[in-house]
Every structure is written in structure tokens, then in C-alpha cells.
PDB file of C-alpha atoms in Angstrom:
ATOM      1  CA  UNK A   1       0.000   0.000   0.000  1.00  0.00           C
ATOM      2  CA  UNK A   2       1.508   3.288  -0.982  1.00  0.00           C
ATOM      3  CA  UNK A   3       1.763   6.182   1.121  1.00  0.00           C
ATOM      4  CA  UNK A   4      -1.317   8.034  -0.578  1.00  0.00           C
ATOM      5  CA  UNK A   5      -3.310   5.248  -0.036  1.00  0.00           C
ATOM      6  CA  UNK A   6      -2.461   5.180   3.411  1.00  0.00           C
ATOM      7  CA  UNK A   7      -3.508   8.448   4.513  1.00  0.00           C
ATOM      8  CA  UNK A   8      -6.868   8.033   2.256  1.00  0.00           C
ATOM      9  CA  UNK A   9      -7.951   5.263   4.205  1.00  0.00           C
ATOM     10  CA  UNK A  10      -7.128   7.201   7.847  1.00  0.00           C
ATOM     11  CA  UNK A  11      -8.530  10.175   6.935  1.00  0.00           C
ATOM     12  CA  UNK A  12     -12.092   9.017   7.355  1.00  0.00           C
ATOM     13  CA  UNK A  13     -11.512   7.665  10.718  1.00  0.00           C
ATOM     14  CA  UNK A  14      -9.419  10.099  12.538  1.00  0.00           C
ATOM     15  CA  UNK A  15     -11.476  11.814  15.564  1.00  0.00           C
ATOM     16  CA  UNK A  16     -10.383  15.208  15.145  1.00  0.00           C
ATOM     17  CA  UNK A  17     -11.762  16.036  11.547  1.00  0.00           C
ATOM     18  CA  UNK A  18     -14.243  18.847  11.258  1.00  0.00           C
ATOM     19  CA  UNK A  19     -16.793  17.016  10.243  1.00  0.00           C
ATOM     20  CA  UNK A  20     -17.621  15.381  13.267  1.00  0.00           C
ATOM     21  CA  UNK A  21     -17.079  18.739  15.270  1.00  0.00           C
ATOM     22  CA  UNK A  22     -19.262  20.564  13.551  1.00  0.00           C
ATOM     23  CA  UNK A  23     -22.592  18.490  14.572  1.00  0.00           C
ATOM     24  CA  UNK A  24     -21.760  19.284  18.763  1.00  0.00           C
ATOM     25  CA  UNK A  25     -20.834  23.264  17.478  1.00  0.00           C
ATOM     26  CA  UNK A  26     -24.370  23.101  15.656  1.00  0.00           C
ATOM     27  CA  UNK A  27     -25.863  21.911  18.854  1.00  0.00           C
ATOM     28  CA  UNK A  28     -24.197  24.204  20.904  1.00  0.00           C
ATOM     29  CA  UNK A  29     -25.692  27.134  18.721  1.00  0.00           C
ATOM     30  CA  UNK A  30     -29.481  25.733  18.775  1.00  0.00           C
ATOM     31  CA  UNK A  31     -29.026  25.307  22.395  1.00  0.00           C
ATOM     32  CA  UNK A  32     -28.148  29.106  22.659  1.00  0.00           C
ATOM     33  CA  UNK A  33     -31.204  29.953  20.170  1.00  0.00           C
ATOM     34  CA  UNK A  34     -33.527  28.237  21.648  1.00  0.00           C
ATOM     35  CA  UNK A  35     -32.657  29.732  25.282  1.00  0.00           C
ATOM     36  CA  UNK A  36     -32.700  33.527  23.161  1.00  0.00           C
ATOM     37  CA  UNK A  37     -36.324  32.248  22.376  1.00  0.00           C
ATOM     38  CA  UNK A  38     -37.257  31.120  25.637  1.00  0.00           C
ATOM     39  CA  UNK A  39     -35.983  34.353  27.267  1.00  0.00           C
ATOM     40  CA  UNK A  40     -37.700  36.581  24.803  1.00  0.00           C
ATOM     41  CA  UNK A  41     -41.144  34.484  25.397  1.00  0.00           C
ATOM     42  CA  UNK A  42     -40.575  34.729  29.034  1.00  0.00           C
ATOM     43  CA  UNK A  43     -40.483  38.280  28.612  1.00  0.00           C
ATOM     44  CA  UNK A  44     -43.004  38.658  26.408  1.00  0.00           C
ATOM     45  CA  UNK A  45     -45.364  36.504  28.824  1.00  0.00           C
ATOM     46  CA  UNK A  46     -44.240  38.758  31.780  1.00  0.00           C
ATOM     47  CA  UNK A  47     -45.092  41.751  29.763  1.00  0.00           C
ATOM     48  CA  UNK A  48     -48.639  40.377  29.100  1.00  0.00           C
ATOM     49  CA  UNK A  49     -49.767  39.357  32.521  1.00  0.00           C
ATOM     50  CA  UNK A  50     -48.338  43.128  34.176  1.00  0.00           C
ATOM     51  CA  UNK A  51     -50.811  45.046  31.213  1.00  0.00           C
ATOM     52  CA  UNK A  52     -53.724  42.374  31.953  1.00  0.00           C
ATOM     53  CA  UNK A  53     -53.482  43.106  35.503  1.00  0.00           C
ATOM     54  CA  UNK A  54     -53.295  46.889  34.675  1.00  0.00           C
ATOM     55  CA  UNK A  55     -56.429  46.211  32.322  1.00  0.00           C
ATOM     56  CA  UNK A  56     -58.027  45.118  35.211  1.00  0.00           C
ATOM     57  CA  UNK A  57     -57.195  47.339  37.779  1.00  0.00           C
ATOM     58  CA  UNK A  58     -58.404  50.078  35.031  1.00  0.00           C
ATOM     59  CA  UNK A  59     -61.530  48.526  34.772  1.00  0.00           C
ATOM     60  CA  UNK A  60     -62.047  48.447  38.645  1.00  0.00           C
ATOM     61  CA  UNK A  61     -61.312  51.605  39.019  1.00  0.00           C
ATOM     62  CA  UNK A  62     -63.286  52.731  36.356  1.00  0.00           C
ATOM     63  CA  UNK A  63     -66.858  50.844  37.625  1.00  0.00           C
ATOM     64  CA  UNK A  64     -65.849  52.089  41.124  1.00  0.00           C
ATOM     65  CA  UNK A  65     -65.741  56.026  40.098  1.00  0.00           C
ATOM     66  CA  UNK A  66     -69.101  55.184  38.469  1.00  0.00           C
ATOM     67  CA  UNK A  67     -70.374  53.924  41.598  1.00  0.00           C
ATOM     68  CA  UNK A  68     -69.591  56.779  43.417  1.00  0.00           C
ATOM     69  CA  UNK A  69     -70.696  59.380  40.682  1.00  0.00           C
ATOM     70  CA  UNK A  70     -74.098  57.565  40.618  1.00  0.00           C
ATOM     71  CA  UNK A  71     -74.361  57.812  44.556  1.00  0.00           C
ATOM     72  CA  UNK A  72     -73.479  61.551  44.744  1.00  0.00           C
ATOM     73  CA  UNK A  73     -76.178  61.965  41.753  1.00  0.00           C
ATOM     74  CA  UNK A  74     -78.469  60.783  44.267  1.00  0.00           C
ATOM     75  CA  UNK A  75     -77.611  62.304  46.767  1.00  0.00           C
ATOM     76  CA  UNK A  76     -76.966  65.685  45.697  1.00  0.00           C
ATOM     77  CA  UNK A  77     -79.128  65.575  42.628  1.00  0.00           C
ATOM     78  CA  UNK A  78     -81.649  67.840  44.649  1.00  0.00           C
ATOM     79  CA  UNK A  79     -79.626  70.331  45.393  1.00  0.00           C
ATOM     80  CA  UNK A  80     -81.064  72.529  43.178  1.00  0.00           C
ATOM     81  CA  UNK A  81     -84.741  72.079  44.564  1.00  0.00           C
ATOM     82  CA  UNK A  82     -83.796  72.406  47.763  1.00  0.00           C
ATOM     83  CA  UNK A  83     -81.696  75.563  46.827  1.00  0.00           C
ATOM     84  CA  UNK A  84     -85.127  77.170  45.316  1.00  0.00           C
ATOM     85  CA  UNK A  85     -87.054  75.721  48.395  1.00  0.00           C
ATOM     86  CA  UNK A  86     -84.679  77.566  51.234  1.00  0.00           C
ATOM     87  CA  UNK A  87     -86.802  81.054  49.838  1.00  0.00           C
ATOM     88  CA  UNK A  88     -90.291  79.552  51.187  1.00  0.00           C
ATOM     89  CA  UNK A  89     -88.133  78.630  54.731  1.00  0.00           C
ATOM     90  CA  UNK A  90     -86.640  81.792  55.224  1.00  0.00           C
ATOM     91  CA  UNK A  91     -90.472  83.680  54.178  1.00  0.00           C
ATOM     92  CA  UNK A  92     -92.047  81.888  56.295  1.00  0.00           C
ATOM     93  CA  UNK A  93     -89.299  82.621  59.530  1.00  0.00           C
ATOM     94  CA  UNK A  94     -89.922  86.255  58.095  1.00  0.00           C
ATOM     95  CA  UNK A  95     -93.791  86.023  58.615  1.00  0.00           C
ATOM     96  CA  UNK A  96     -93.281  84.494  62.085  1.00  0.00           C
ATOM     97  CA  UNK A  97     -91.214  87.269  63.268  1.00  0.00           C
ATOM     98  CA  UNK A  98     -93.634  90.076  61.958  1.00  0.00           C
ATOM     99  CA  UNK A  99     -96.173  89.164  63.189  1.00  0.00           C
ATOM    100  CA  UNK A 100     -97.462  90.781  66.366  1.00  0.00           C
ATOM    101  CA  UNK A 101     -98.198  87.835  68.935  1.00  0.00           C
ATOM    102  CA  UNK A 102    -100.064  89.950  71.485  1.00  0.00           C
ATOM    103  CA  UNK A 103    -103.490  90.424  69.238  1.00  0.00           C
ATOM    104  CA  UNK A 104    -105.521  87.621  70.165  1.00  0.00           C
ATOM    105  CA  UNK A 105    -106.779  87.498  66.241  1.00  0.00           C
ATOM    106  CA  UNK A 106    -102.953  86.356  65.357  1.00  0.00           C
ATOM    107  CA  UNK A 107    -103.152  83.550  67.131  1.00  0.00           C
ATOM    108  CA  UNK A 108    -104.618  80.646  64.395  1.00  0.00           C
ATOM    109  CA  UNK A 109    -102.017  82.618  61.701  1.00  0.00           C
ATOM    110  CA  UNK A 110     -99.348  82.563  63.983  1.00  0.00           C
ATOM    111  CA  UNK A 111    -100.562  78.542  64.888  1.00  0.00           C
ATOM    112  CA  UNK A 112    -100.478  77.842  61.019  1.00  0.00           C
ATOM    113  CA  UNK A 113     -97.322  79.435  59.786  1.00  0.00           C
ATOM    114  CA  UNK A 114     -95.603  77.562  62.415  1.00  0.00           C
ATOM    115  CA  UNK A 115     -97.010  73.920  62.027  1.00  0.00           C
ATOM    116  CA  UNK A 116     -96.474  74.714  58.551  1.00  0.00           C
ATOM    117  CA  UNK A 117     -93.145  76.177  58.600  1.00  0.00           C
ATOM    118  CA  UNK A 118     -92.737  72.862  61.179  1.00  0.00           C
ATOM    119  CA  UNK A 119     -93.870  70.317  58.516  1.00  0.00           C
ATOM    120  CA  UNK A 120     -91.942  72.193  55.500  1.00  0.00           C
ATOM    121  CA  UNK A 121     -88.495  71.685  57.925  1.00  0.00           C
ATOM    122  CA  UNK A 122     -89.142  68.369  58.649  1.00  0.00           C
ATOM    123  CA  UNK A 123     -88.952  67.188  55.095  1.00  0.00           C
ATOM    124  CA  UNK A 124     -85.876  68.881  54.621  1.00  0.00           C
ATOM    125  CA  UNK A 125     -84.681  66.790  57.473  1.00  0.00           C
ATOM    126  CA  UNK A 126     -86.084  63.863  55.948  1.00  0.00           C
ATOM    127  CA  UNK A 127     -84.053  64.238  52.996  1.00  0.00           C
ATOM    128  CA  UNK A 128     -80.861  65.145  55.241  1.00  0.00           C
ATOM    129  CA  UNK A 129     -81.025  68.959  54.412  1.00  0.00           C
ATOM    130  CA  UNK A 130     -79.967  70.423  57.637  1.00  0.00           C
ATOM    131  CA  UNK A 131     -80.119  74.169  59.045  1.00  0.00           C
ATOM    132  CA  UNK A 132     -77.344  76.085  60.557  1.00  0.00           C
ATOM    133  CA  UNK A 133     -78.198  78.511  62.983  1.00  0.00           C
ATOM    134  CA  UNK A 134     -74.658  79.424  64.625  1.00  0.00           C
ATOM    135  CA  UNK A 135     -75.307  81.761  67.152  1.00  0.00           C
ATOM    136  CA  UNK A 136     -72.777  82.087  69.575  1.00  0.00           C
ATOM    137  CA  UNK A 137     -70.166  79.717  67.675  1.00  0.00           C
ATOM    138  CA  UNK A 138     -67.230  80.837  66.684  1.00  0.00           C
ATOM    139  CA  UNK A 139     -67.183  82.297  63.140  1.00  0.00           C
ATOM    140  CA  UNK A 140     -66.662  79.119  60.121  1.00  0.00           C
ATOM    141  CA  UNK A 141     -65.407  80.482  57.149  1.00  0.00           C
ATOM    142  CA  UNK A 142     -66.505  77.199  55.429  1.00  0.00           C
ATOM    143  CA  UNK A 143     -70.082  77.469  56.535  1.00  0.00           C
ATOM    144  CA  UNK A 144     -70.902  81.208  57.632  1.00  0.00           C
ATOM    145  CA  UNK A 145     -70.362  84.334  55.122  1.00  0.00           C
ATOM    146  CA  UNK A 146     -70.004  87.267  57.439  1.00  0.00           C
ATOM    147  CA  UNK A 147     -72.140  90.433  56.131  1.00  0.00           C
ATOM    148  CA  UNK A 148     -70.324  92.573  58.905  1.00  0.00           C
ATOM    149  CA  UNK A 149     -68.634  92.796  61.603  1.00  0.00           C
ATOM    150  CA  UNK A 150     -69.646  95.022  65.346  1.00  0.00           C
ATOM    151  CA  UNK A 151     -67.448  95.623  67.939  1.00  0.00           C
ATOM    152  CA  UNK A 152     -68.547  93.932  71.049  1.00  0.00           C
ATOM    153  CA  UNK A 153     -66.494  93.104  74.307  1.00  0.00           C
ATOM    154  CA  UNK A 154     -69.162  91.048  75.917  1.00  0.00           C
ATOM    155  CA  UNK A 155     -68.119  88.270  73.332  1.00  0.00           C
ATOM    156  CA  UNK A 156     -64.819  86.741  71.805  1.00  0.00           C
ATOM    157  CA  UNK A 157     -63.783  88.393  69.039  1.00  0.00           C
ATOM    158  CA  UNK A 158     -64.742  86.240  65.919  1.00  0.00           C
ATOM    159  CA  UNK A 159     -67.849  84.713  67.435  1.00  0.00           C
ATOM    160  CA  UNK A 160     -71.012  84.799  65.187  1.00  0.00           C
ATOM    161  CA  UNK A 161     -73.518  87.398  67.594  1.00  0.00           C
ATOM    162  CA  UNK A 162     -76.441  87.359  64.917  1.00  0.00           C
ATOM    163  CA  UNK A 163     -77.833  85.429  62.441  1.00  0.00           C
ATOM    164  CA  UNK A 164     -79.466  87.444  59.289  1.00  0.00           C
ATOM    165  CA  UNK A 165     -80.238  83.968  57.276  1.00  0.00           C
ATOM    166  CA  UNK A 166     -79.720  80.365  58.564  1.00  0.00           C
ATOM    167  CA  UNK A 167     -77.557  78.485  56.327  1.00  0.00           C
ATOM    168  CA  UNK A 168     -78.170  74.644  54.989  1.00  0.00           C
ATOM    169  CA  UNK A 169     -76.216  71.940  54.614  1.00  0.00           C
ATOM    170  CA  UNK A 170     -77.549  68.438  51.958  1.00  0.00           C
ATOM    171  CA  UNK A 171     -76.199  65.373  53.225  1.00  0.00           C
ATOM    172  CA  UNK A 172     -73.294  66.917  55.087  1.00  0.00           C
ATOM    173  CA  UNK A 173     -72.427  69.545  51.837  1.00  0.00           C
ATOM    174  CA  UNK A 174     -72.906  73.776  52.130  1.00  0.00           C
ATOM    175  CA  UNK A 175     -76.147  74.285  50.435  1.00  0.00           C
ATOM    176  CA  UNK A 176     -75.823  77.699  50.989  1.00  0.00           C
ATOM    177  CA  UNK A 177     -73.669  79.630  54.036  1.00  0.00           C
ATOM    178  CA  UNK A 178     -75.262  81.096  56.843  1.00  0.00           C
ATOM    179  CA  UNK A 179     -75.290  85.350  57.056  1.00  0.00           C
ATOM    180  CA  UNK A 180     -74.132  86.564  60.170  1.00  0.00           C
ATOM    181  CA  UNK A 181     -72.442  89.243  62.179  1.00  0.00           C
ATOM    182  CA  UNK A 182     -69.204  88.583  63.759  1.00  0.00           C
ATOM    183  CA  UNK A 183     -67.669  89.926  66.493  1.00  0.00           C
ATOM    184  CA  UNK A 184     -64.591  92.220  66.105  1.00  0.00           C
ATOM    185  CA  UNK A 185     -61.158  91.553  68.832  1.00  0.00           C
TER     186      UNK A 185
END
């Protein structure tokens, strides 16, 4: 056997020849695709289930501010009547206090302004609208508009001494401030 035909015959079955490298390399290369692929899919999934859950905390918060808009529509969806009903209160107070109490004839007109004026508050108070009458309190920017102000040392300064108009409150909410006179330090 020559030389040539030698190495012909080895070259096949020699362990170190590219060709059975390159198989395991191949392998090797998948191997690192495939883990690309499974990281990017990981991600991906990841991704999805943090927008779902933002989807649905959306949605939640979406039916639960529509909750709450529908229950202050009921609540304070009269607002406006009772603003155009505080006139008949405050007319009626009026009639009360003109009215001279010491002429026996009075007495049945004073008797029926004030059961009706009695009745017409108590359905306010049926529908929570409440009246503020805070004599003697100190003043409450948030619930009392002061028309003026007296000088008077018998009381703190900044206490409410009169009441012009009683002020209302729906459900716990200023309806309309109460007008008073406030005491000057």
C-alpha cells in the first residue's frame, strides 16, 4: 500500500476532523437559540400578565368612580330644589317674626305658619337637608359668610352674635352659608 493510499484510508476515521465537530458546534448554537427564544417568550409573557393586571385594575377603578358618581347623583341631585325651596323657609321665619303675637286674632295665623313652617323643615330633614343657625359659635369660614362685623367686648372676638339667614347643609355639603355678624377683637 503506498503512502497516498495510506492516509486516504485514515482520513475518514481520525477523531479530530471537522466534520464530526461541527454536529456538537451546531448543537451548541441551537441550544443558545432556543434559550434567546425562551428568554424573549418569558419576557413577552411577563409583559402580558403586568398590562392584563393593569387592564383590570383600570376597569375596577373605572366601575368604582361610576359607583360613586351615581351615589353623589343621588344624593346631591336635589340640590337645586332644595336651593329654590330655602326662599319659602326663610319667608315663612320672616312672617313668624312680623307678626305681632299679642293680638288675640294672630293667634290661628301665627298657629299655622308655624305647624307649617314645622312640617316644611321636617322634610328637609327627611331628605338630610340640615339648618345652621350658629349663634354664639365661633365664626366658620366654610359654613358662615359674614355680612359685617360690630365691635362687642361682651363676646370673643370672631364669634357669630347674629344670624341674618340660617344656612343649609344636603347630606353633610354647604347648600348655601349662613349670614351673620361677627364679632370684632
Amino acid at each position: 500500500m503506498t503512502d497516498q493510499e495510506h492516509n486516504d484510508q485514515q482520513e475518514p476515521e481520525a477523531p479530530d476532523s471537522p466534520e464530526t465537530e461541527q454536529p456538537e458546534e451546531q448543537l451548541v448554537n441551537d441550544a443558545d437559540t432556543l434559550s434567546a427564544q425562551v428568554e424573549t417568550l418569558a419576557n413577552a409573557l411577563a409583559s402580558a400578565k403586568e398590562q392584563t393586571l393593569r387592564a383590570q385594575a383600570d376597569a375596577q377603578n373605572s366601575r368604582r368612580r361610576a359607583e360613586q358618581d351615581v351615589e353623589k347623583a343621588h344624593k346631591f341631585g336635589q340640590e337645586k330644589l332644595v336651593i329654590d325651596l330655602l326662599p319659602v323657609v326663610d319667608n315663612l321665619e320672616r312672617a313668624l317674626a312680623t307678626i305681632d303675637r299679642d293680638v288675640e286674632a294672630n293667634k290661628p295665623i301665627i298657629e299655622g305658619i308655624e305647624l307649617t313652617l314645622k312640617s316644611f323643615t321636617d322634610s328637609l330633614a327627611r331628605h338630610q337637608v340640615l339648618a345652621l343657625n350658629p349663634a354664639g359659635e365661633p365664626f366658620d369660614p366654610q359654613l358662615h359668610q359674614a355680612m359685617t362685623m360690630i365691635d362687642n367686648p361682651d363676646v370673643e372676638p370672631n364669634t357669630v352674635i347674629d344670624v341674618f339667614q340660617k344656612g343649609y347643609t344636603l347630606h353633610g355639603r354647604l347648600v348655601r352659608p349662613a349670614m351673620v355678624v361677627v364679632a370684632k377683637g
